[in-house]
Short mmCIF file of C-alpha atoms in Angstrom, two decimals:
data_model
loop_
_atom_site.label_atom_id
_atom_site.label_comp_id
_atom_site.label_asym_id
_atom_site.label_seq_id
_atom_site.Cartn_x
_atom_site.Cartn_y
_atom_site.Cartn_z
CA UNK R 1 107.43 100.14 100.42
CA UNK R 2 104.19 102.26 99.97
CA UNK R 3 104.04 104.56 103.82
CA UNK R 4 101.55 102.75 106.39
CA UNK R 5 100.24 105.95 107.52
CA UNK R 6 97.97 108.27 105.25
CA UNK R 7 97.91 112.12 105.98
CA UNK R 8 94.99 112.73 103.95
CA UNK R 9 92.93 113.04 107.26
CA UNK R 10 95.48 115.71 108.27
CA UNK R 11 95.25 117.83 105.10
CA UNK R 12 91.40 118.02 105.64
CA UNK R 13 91.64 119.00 109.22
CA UNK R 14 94.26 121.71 108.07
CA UNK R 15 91.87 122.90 105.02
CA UNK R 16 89.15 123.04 107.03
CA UNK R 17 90.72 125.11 109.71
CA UNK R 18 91.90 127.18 107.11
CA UNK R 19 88.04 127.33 105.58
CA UNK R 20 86.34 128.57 108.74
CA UNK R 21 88.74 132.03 109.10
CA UNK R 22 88.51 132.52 105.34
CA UNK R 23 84.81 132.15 105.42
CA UNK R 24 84.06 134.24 108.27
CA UNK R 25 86.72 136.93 106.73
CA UNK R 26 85.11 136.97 103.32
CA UNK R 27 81.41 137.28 104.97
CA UNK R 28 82.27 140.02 107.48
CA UNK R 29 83.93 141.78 104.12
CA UNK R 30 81.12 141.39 102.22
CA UNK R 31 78.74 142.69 104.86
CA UNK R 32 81.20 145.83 105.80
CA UNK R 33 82.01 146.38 102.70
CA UNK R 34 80.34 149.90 102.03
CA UNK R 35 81.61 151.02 105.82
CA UNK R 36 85.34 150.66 105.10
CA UNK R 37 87.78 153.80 105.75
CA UNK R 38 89.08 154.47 102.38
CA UNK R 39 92.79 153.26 102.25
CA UNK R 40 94.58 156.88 103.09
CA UNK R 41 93.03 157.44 105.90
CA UNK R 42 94.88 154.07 107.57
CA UNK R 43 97.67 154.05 109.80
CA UNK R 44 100.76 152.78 107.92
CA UNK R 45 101.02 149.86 109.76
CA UNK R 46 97.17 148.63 109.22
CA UNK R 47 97.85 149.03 105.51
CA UNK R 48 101.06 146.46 105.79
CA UNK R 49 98.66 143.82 107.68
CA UNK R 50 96.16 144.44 105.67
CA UNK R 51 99.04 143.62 102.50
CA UNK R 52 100.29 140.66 104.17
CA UNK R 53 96.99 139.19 104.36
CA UNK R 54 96.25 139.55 101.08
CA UNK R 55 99.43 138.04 100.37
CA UNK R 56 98.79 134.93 102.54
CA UNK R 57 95.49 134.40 101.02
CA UNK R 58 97.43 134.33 97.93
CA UNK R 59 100.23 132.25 98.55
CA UNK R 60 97.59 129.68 100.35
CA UNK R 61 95.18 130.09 97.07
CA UNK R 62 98.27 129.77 94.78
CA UNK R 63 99.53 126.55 96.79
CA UNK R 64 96.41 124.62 96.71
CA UNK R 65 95.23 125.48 93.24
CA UNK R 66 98.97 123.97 92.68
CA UNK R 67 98.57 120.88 94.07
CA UNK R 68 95.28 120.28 93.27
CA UNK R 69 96.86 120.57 89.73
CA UNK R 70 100.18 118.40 90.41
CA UNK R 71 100.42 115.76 88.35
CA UNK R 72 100.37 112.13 89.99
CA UNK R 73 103.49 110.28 90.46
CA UNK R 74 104.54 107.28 88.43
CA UNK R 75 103.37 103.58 90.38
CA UNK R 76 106.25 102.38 92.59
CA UNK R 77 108.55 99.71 90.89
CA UNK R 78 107.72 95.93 91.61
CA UNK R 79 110.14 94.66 93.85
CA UNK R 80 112.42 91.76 92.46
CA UNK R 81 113.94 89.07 94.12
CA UNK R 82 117.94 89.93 93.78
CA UNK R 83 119.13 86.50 92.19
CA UNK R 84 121.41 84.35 94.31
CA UNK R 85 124.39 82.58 93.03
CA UNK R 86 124.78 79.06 94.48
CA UNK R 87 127.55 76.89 93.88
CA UNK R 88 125.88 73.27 93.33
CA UNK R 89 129.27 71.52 92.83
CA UNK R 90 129.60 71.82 96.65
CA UNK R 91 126.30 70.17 97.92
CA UNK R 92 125.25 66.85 98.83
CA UNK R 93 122.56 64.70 96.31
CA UNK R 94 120.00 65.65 99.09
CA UNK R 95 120.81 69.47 99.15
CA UNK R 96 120.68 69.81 94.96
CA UNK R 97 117.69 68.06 95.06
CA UNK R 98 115.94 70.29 97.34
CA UNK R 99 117.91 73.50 95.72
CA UNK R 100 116.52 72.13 92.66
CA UNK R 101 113.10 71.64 93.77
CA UNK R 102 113.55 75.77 95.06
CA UNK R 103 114.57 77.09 92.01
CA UNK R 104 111.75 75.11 89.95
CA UNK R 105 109.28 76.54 92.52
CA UNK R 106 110.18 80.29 92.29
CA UNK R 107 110.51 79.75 88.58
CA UNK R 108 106.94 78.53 88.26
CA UNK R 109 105.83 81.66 90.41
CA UNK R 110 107.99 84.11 88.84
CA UNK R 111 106.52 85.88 85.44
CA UNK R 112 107.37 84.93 82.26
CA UNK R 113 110.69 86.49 81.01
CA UNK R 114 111.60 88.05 77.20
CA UNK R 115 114.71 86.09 76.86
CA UNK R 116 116.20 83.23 79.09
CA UNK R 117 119.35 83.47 81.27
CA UNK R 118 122.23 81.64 81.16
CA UNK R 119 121.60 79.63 84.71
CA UNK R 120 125.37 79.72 85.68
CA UNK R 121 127.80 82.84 83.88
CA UNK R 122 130.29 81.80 81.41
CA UNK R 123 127.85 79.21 79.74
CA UNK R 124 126.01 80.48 76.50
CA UNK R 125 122.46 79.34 75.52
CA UNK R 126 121.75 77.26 72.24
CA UNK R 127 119.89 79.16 69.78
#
């Protein structure tokens, strides 16, 4: 069975929290960019959070480009009814008739098979 819950309403709360820092980031860039220290004059350690974030953005850019691009699943199966064996040697007139009248009913609701079934193994159909 197909999940009750949807988490599409999480993955756009999560993208859009994600949005805002990237935004504001890429703005405050943009407007500082002529002001920046060139890259020697940093302290070692502001150069590896400065790498890491570039690798983040990255990853994160690399991740959803990728599953923007998955490709979709396959639909799930139908579900079929696992066929019960019943012995009708054993039941009354009134119980065959109304075993009877189930079978005929799920056989008129059922979809059309390719080939019929033997209703009982060990016999063989007439061709």
């Amino acid at each position: 069975m197909p999940p009750s819950h949807s988490s599409r309403p999480l993955f756009a709360g999560v993208r859009l929290l994600a949005f805002i820092p990237a935004t504001l980031a890429a703005l405050g860039l943009a407007a500082g960019w002529l002001n920046l220290p060139p890259l020697d004059d940093l302290p070692p350690t502001a150069l590896g959070v400065l790498a890491g974030l570039l690798s983040a953005m990255g990853f994160l850019l690399g991740y959803g480009l990728g599953w923007r691009l998955r490709p979709l699943l396959p639909p799930a199966p139908l579900p079929r009814p696992i066929p019960v064996r019943v012995d009708l040697s054993r039941l009354s007139t009134e119980q065959l008739y109304r075993e009877l009248e189930r079978m005929n009913r799920e056989a008129l609701r059922s979809r059309p098979a390719r080939r019929a079934l033997a209703p009982w193994p060990g016999t063989r159909l007439k061709k």
